[in-house]
Every structure is written in structure tokens, then in C-alpha cells.
Coordinates of C-alpha atoms in Angstrom, one line a residue:
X1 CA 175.0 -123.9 -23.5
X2 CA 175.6 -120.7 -25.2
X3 CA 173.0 -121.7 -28.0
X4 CA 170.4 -122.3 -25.5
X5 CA 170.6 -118.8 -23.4
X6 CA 170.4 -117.1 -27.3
X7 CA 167.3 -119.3 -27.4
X8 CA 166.0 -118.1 -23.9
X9 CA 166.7 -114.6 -24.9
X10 CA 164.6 -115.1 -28.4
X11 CA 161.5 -116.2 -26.4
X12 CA 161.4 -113.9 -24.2
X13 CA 162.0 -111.0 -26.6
X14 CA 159.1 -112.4 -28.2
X15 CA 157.0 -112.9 -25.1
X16 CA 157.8 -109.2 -24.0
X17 CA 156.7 -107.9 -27.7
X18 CA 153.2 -110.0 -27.4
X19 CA 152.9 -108.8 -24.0
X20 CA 153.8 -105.3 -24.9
X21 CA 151.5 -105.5 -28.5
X22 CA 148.3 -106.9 -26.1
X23 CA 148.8 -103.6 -24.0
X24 CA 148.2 -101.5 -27.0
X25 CA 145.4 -103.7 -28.2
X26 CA 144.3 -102.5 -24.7
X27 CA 145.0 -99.0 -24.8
X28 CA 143.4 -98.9 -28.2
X29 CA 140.2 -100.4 -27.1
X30 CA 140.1 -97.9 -24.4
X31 CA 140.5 -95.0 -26.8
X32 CA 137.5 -96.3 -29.1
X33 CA 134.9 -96.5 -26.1
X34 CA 136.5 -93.5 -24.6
X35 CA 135.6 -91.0 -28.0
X36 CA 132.6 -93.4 -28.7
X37 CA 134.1 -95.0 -31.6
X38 CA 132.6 -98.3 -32.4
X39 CA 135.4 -101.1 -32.2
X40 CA 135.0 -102.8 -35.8
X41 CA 137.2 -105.7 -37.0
X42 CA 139.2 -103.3 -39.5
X43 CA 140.3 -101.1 -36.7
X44 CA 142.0 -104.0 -34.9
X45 CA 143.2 -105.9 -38.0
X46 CA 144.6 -102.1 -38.9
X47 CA 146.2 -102.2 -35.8
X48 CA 147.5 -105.8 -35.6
X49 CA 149.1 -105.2 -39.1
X50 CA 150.3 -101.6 -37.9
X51 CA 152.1 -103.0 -35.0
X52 CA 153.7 -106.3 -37.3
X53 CA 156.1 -103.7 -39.3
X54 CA 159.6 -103.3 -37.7
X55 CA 160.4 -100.2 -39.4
X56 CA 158.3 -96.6 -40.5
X57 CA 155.4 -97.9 -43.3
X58 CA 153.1 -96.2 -45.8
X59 CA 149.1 -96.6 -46.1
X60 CA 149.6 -98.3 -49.1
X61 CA 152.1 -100.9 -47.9
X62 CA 149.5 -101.4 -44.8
X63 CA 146.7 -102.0 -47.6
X64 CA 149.4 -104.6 -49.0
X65 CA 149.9 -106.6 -46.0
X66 CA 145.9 -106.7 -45.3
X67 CA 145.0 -107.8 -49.3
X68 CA 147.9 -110.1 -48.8
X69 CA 146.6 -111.5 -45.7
X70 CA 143.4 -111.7 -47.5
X71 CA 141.4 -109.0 -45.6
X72 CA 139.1 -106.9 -47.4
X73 CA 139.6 -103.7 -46.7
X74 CA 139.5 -100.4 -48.5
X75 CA 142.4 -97.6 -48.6
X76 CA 140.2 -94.9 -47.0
X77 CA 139.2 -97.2 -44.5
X78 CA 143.1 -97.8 -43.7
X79 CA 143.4 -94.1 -43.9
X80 CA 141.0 -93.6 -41.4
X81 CA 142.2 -96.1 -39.1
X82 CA 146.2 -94.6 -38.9
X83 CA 144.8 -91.1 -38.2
X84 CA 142.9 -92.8 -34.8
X85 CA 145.7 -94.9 -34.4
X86 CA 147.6 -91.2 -34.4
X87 CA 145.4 -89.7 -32.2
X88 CA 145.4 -92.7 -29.9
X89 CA 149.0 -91.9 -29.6
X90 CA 150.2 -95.4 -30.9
X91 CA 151.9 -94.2 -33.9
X92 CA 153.0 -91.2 -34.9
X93 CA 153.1 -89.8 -38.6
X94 CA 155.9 -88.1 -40.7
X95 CA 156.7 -87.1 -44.0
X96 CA 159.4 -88.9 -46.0
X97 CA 160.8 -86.3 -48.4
X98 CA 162.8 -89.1 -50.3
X99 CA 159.3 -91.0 -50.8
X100 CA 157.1 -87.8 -51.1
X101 CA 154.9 -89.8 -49.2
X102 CA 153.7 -89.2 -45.7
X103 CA 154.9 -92.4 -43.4
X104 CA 153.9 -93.8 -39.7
X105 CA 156.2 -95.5 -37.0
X106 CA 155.5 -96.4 -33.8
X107 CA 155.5 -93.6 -31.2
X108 CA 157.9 -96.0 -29.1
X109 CA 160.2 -95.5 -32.0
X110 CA 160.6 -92.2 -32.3
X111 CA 164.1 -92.1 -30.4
X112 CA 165.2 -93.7 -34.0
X113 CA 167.2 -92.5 -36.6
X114 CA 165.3 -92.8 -40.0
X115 CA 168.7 -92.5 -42.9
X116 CA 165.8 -91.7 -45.9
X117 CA 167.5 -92.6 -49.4
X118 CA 166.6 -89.5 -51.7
X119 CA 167.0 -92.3 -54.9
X120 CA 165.4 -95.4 -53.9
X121 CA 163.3 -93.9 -50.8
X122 CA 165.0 -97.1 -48.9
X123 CA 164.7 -96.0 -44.9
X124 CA 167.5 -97.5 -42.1
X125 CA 166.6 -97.0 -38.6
X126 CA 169.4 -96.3 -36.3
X127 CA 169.1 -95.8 -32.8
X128 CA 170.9 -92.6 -31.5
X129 CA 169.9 -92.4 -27.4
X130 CA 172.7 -89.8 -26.9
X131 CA 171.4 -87.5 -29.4
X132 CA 167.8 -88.3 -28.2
X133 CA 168.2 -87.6 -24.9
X134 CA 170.3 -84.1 -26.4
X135 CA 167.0 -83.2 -27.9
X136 CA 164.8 -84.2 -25.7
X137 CA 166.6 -81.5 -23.4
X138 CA 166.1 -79.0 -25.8
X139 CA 162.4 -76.9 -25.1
X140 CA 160.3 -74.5 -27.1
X141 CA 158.5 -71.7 -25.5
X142 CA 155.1 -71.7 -25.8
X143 CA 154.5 -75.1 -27.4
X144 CA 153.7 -78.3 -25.9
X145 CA 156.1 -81.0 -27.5
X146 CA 154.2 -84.3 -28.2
X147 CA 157.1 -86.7 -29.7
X148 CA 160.2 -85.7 -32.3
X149 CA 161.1 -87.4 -35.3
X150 CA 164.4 -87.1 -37.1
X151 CA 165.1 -88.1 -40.7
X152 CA 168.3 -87.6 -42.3
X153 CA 167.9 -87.2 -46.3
X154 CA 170.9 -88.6 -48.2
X155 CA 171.8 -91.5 -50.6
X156 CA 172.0 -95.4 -49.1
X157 CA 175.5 -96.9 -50.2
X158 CA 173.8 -98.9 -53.3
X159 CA 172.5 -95.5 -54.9
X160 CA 175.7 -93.6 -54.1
X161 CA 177.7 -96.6 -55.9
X162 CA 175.0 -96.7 -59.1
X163 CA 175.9 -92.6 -59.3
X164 CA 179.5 -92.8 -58.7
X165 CA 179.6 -95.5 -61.4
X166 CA 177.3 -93.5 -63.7
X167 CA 179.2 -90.7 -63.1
X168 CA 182.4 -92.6 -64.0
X169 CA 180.7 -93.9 -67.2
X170 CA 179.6 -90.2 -68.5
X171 CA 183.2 -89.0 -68.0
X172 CA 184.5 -91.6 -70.1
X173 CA 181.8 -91.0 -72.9
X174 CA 183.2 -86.9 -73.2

């Protein structure tokens, strides 16, 4: 019994994400014949692959997924494509000092926790709603607040290990 409900509860937290991705889709569509953008097969494919990641993502990973997929599209285009998605409000864009490079997530994301591995530029999400709510509370005068993003630089527990280890092993050597 209890392996069916778990089974009921997979499908419909699948349903609810196709239901909720087709909105954007939507939303997105909107946006392009709103600002007169022409509505192009990249966009959407941008956008479908955009949506498919689970965590934040870099252009070039995006690029990855879409060669993978075997869809011919160039970086610039891909580029171009996150900065609508931006401005459409769909994702929102940060800069991942462990990576140096700049990183999107979705904007229904953003009450996240990205831990950002200064080493191996791994990023966990972790999902704080007390301390989002905290500063959500918190307002700025003279600024208009669009969506907040906190990363936390550190080291992940395998690159904290290696160092301790390294550490251990230079010691030693003197």
C-alpha cells in the first residue's frame, strides 16, 4: 500500500512540474510577442533545456546538454537566449566566486541555499525558508528589490578531506 501512495506522489510531482514548466513555456511566449521578439526554435529548446537542470547551471553546461541532445546551436546564441530568459524573469543570474563563472537558476529557486565549493566549484542547494523569509523582511531605501540570492563560499567535505590529508602528508615530510 505504502509503495503505491510513493508511486501516486511521484506522478503527480511530475504532473505538477510539466504543468508548472508549460506555464513558463507560456509566459515565455508572451514575453517574445510582447517586446517583438521573434519566437525561434533555439529560444524554446534554450528554454526547455534551462528548465531540465535541478540545480544553478553555466552557459557552457546549457551548450552541453543541447550538442548532447544533438541541437545545433551556437554559445552566443545560448548567451543571448539566458539574458531574455533573465529579463523574462524565468531565471535569474549570479556569479559563482568558487567557479569564476557567472551561473543561472531558476527565479523560483532563489529561496535556496547555494554551499559553492571554493576547490572543485561543486554547488549544494539547501533550502533555508526561515532565513528566507528573515531576508525577505529586510528592505533597502531607495531600491526596488527584484529576487536575492545567497551563496555561501567554503570547501564541500571531499575537498576539505583531500586538504586535511595533504596537510597531514606535508607535516610528516618536515
Amino acid at each position: 500500500m505504502f509503495v503505491i501512495f510513493l508511486i501516486f506522489v511521484e506522478i503527480f510531482l511530475a504532473m505538477s512540474d510539466v504543468l508548472n514548466n508549460s506555464a513558463i513555456v507560456k509566459n515565455f511566449s508572451n514575453f517574445l510577442e510582447k517586446g517583438n521578439y521573434r519566437k525561434t526554435p533555439e529560444r524554446f529548446a534554450v528554454l526547455s533545456k534551462a528548465l531540465a537542470f535541478n540545480k544553478p547551471f553555466t552557459a557552457e553546461q546549457l551548450c552541453q546538454q543541447l550538442q548532447s541532445d544533438a541541437f545545433k546551436v551556437s554559445q552566443s546564441t545560448v548567451y543571448s537566449n539566458l539574458e531574455l530568459l533573465t529579463k523574462a524573469g524565468i531565471l535569474c543570474r549570479f556569479f559563482n566566486e568558487g567557479l569564476q563563472k557567472l551561473q543561472f537558476t531558476r527565479i523560483s529557486e532563489v529561496k535556496f541555499i547555494h554551499l559553492v565549493c571554493l576547490d572543485c566549484g561543486k554547488v549544494k542547494t539547501v533550502k533555508d525558508l526561515a532565513l528566507a523569509e528573515e531576508l525577505h523582511a529586510k528592505r533597502y531605501a531607495a531600491f526596488s528589490e527584484q529576487y536575492r540570492i545567497m551563496c555561501v563560499n567554503g570547501l564541500c567535505n571531499t575537498c576539505a578531506r583531500n586538504k586535511k590529508k595533504q596537510n597531514i602528508k606535508t607535516k610528516k615530510e618536515l
